mmCIF file of C-alpha atoms in Angstrom:
data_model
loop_
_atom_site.group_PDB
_atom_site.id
_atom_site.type_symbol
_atom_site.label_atom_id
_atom_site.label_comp_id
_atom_site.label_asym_id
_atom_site.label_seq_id
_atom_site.Cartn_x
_atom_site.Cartn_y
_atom_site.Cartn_z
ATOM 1 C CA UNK A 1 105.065 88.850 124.727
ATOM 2 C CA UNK A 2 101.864 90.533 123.114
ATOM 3 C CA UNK A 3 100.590 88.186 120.436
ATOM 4 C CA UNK A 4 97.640 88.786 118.071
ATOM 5 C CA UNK A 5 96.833 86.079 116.183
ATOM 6 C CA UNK A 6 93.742 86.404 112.969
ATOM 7 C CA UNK A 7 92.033 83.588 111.447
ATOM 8 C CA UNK A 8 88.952 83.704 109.461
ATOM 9 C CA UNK A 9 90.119 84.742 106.361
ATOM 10 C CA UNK A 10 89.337 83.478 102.964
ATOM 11 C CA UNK A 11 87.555 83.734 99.257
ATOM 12 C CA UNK A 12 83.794 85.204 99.743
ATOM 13 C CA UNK A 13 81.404 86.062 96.890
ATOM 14 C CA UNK A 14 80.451 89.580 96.308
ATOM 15 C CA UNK A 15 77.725 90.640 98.910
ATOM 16 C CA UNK A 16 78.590 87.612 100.860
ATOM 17 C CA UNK A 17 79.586 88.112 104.304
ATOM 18 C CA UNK A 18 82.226 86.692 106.420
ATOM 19 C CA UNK A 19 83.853 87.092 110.216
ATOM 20 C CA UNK A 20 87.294 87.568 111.110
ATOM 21 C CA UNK A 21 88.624 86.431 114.825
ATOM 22 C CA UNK A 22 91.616 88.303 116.528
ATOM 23 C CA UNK A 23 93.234 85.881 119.611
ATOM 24 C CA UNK A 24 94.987 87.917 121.861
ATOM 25 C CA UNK A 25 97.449 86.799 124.323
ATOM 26 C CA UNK A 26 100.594 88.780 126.829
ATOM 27 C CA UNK A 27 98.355 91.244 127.685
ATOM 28 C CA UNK A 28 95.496 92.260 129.540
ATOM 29 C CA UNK A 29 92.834 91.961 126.819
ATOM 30 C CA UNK A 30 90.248 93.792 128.459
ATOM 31 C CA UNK A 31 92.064 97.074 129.535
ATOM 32 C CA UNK A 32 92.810 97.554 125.265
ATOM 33 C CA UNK A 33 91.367 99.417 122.933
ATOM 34 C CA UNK A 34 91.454 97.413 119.425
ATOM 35 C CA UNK A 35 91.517 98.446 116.403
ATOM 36 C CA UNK A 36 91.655 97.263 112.304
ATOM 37 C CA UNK A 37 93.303 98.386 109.530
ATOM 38 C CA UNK A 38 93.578 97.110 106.171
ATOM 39 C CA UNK A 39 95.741 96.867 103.198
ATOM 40 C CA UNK A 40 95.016 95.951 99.586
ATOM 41 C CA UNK A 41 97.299 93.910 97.224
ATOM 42 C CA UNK A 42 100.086 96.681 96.912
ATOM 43 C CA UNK A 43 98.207 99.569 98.654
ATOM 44 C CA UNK A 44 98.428 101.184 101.440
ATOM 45 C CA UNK A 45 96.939 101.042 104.792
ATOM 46 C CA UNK A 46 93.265 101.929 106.021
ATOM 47 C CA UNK A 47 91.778 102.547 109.607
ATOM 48 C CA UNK A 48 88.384 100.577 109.428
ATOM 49 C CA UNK A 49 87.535 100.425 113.253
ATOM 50 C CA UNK A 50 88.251 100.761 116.700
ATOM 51 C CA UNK A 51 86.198 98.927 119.769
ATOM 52 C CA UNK A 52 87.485 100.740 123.342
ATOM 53 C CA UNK A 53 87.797 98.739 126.101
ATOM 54 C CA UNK A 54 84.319 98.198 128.567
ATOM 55 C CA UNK A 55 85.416 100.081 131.202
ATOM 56 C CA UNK A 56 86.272 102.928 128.540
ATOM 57 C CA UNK A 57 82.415 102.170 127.396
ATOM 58 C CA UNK A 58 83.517 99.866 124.747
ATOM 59 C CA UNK A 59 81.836 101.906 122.254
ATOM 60 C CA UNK A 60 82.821 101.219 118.031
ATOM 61 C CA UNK A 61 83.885 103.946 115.372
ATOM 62 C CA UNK A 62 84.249 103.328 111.645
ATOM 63 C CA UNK A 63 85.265 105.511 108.642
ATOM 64 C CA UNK A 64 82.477 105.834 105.885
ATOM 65 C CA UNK A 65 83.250 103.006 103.265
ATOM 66 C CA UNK A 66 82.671 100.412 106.216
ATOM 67 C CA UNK A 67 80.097 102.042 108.568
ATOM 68 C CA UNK A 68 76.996 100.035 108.654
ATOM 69 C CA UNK A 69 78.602 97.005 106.724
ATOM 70 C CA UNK A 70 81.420 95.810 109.161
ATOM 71 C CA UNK A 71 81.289 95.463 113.070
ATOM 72 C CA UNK A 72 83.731 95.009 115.779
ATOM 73 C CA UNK A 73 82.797 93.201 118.567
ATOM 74 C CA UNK A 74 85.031 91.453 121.524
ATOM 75 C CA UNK A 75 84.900 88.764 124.213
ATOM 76 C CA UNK A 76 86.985 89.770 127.097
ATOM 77 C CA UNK A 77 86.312 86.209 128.472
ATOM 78 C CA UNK A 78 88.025 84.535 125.761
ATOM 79 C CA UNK A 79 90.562 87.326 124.907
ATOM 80 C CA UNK A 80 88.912 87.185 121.217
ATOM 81 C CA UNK A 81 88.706 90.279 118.858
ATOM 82 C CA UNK A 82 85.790 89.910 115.878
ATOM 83 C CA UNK A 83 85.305 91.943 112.664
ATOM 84 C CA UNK A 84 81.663 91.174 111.203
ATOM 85 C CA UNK A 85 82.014 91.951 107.383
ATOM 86 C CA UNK A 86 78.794 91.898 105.569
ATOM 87 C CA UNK A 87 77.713 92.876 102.244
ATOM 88 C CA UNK A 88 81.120 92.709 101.063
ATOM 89 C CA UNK A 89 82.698 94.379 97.786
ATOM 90 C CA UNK A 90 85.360 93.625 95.674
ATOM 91 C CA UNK A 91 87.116 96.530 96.974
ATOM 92 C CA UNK A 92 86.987 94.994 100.199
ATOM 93 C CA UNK A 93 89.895 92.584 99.437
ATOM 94 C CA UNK A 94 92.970 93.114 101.582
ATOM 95 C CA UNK A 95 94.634 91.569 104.416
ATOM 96 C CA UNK A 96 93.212 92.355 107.381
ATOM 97 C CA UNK A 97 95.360 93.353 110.690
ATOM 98 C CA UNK A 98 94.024 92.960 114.319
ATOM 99 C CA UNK A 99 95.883 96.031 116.471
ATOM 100 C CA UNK A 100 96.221 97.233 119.961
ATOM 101 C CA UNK A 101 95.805 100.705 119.805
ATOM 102 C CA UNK A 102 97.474 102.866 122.720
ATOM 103 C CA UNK A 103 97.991 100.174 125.007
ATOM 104 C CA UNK A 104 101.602 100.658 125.816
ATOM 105 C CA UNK A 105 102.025 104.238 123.538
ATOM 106 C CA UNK A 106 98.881 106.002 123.550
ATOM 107 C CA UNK A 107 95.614 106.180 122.318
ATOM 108 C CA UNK A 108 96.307 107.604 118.966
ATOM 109 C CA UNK A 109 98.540 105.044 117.718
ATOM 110 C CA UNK A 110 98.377 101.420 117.373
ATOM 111 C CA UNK A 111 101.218 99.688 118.860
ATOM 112 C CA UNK A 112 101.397 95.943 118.238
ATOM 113 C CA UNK A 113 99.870 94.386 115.031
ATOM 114 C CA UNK A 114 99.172 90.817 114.175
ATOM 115 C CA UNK A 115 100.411 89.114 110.995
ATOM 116 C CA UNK A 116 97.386 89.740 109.420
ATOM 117 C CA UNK A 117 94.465 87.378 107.426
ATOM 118 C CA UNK A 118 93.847 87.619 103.580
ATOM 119 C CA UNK A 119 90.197 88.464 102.325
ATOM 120 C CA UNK A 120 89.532 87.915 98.829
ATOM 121 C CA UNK A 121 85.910 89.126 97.614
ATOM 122 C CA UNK A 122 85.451 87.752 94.195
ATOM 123 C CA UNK A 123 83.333 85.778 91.951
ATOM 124 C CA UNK B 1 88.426 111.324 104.251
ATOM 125 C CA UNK B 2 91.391 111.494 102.002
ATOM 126 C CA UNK B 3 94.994 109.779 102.950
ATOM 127 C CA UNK B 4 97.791 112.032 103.839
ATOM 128 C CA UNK B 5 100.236 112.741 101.258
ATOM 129 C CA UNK B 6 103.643 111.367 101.377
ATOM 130 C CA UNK B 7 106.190 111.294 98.571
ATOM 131 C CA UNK B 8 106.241 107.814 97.118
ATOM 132 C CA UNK B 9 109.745 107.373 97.352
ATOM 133 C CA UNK B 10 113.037 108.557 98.898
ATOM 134 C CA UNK B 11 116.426 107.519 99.264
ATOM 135 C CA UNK B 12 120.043 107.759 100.794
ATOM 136 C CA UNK B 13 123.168 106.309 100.859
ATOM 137 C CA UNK B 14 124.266 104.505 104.296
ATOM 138 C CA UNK B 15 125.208 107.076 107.183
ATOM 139 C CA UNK B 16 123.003 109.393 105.592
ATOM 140 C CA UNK B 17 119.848 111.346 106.699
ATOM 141 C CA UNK B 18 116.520 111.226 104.792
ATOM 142 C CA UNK B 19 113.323 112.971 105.702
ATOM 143 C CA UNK B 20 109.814 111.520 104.974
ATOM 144 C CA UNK B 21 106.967 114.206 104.837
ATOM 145 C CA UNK B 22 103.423 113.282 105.428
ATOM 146 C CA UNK B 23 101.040 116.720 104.222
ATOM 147 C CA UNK B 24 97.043 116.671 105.645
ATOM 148 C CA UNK B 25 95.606 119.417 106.734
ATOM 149 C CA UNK B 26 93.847 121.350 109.793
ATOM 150 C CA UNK B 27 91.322 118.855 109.880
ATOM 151 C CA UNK B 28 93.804 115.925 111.084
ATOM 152 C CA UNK B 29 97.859 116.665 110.940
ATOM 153 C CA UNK B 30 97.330 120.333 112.169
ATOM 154 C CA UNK B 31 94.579 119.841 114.490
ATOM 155 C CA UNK B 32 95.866 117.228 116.340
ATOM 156 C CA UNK B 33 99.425 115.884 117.965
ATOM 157 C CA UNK B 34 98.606 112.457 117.488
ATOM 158 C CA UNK B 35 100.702 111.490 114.433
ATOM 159 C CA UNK B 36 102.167 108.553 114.041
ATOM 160 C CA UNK B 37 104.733 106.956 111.973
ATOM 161 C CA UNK B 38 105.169 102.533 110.321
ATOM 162 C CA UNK B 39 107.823 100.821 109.239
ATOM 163 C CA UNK B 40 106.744 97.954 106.914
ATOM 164 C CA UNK B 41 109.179 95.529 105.171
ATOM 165 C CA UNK B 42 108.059 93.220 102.471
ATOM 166 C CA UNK B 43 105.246 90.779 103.655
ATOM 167 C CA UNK B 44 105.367 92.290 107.109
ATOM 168 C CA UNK B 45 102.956 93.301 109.632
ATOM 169 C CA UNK B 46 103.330 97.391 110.082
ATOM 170 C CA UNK B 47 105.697 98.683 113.117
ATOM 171 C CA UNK B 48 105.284 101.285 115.432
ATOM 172 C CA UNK B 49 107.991 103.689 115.177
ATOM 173 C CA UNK B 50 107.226 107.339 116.544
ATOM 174 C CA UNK B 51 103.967 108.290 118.071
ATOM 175 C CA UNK B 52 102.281 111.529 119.293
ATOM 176 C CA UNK B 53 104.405 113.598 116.837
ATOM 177 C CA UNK B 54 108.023 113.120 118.023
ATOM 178 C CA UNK B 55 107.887 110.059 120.696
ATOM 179 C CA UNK B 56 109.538 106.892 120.316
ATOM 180 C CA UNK B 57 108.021 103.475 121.552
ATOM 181 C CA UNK B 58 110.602 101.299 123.821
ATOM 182 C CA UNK B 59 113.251 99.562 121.741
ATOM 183 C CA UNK B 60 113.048 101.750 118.471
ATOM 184 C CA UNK B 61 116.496 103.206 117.910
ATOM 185 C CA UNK B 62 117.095 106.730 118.129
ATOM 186 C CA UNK B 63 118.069 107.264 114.567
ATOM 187 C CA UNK B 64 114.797 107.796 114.163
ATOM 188 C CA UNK B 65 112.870 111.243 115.005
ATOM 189 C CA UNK B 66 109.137 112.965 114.405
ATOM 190 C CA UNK B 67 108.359 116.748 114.053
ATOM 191 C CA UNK B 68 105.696 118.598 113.080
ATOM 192 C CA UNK B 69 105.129 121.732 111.572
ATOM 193 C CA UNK B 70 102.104 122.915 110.924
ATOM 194 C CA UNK B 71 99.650 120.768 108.869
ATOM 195 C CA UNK B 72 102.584 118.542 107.254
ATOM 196 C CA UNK B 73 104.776 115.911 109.618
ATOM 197 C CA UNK B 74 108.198 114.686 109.157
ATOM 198 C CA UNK B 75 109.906 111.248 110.101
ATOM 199 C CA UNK B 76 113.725 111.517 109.847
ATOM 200 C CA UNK B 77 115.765 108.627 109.900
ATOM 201 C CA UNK B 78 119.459 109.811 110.698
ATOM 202 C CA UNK B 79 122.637 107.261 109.946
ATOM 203 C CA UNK B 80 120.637 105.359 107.477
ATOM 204 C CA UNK B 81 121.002 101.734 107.722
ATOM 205 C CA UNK B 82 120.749 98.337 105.133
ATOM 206 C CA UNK B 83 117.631 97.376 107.422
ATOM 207 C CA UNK B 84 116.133 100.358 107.747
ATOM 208 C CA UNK B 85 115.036 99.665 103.459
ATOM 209 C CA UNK B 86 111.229 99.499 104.154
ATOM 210 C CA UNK B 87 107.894 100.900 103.507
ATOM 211 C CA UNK B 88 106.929 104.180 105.810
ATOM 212 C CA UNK B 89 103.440 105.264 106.632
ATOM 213 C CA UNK B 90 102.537 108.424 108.702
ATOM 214 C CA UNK B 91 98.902 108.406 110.201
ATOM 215 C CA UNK B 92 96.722 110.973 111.928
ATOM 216 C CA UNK B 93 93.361 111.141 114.441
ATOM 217 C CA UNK B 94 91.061 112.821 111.922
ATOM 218 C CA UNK B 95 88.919 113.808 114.634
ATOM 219 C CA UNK B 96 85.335 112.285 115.449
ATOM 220 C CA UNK B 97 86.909 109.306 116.560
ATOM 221 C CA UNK B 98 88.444 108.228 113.044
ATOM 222 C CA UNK B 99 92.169 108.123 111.944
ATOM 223 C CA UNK B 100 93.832 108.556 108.549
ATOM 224 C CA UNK B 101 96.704 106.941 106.724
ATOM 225 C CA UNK B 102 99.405 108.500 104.654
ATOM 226 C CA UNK B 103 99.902 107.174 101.206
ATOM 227 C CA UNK B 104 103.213 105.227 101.988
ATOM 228 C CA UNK B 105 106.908 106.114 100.573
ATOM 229 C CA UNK B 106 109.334 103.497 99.779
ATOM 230 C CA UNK B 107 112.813 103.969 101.597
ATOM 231 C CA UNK B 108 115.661 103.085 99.537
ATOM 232 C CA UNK B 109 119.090 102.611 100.943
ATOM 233 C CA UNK B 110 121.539 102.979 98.269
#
């Protein structure tokens, strides 16, 4: 059974920074491209990133309002996702999911989600 | 990049069919057949329902169903169910490697 598991979460000042962990387990960690969206208290979801797998390159892609402030890294050898959040905004509060994107579907949709971590940015 | 639009809310009585639109435009929905469709109930991680336009992961019932039609998709969910009372959220590959979320439309079962 595919599990994804986040941790990390928490309250953080504004332009504080702070590093969410993804554990991944029933699955083959390193073939899967990952991925994380977020969703703010009673919003709806964002895209925020996507690592591919290293023998896909493992290169990252972000959409504007994170580029240069958040980055996803991964440790095959521990089966451990990471989302680097830096300079972080009040806008930035949501809970945070941890996704496999494509890895039993295809690449353009993400296919198993964890139960996503809470970030609060506030004073 | 701005979210797809979906209506915020639609709903049917049980056995019924309702249809969720999700508008974008050439850039991502009509560009590309890599739309996808979530199911979210309250306090729940997202679910995969449809992908690449009309295809449906293992163990999603066929009730449900994806088209597309130029730059606006559809999600219909036929012989509406109690459980099927949920969030829905279409999303697109917006090209250069970045996706897009629809706005979200709240599924009411009457």
């Amino acid at each position: 059974e595919v599990q994804l598991v986040e941790s990390g979460g928490g309250l953080v000042n504004p332009g504080g920074s702070l590093r969410l962990s993804c554990a991944a387990s029933g699955f083959t960690f390193s073939n899967a491209w990952m991925s994380w969206v977020r969703q703010a208290p009673g919003k709806g979801l964002e895209w925020i990133g996507r690592m591919k797998s290293k023998t896909d390159g493992g290169s990252t892609d972000y959409p504007a309002p994170v580029k240069g402030r958040f980055t996803i890294s991964r440790d095959d050898s521990k089966n451990t996702l990471y989302l680097q959040m830096n300079s972080l905004k009040t806008e930035d509060t949501a809970v945070y999911y941890c996704i496999t994107q494509g890895y039993s579907t295809s690449k353009g949709s993400f296919d198993y989600w964890g139960q996503g971590i809470l970030v609060t940015v506030s004073s | 990049q701005s979210a797809l639009t979906q209506p915020r809310s639609v709903s049917g009585s049980p056995g019924q069919s309702v249809t969720i639109s999700c508008t974008g435009t050439s850039s991502d929905v009509g560009g590309y057949n890599y739309v996808s469709w979530y199911q979210q109930h309250p306090g729940k991680a997202p679910k995969l329902m449809i992908y690449d336009v009309g295809e449906r992961p293992s163990g999603v019932p066929d009730r449900f169903s994806g088209s597309k039609s130029g730059n606006t998709a559809s999600l219909t969910i036929s012989g509406l169910q109690a459980e099927d009372e949920a969030d829905y959220y279409c999303c697109s590959y917006a090209g250069s490697y970045t996706y897009v979320f629809g706005t979200g439309t709240e599924v009411t079962v009457l």
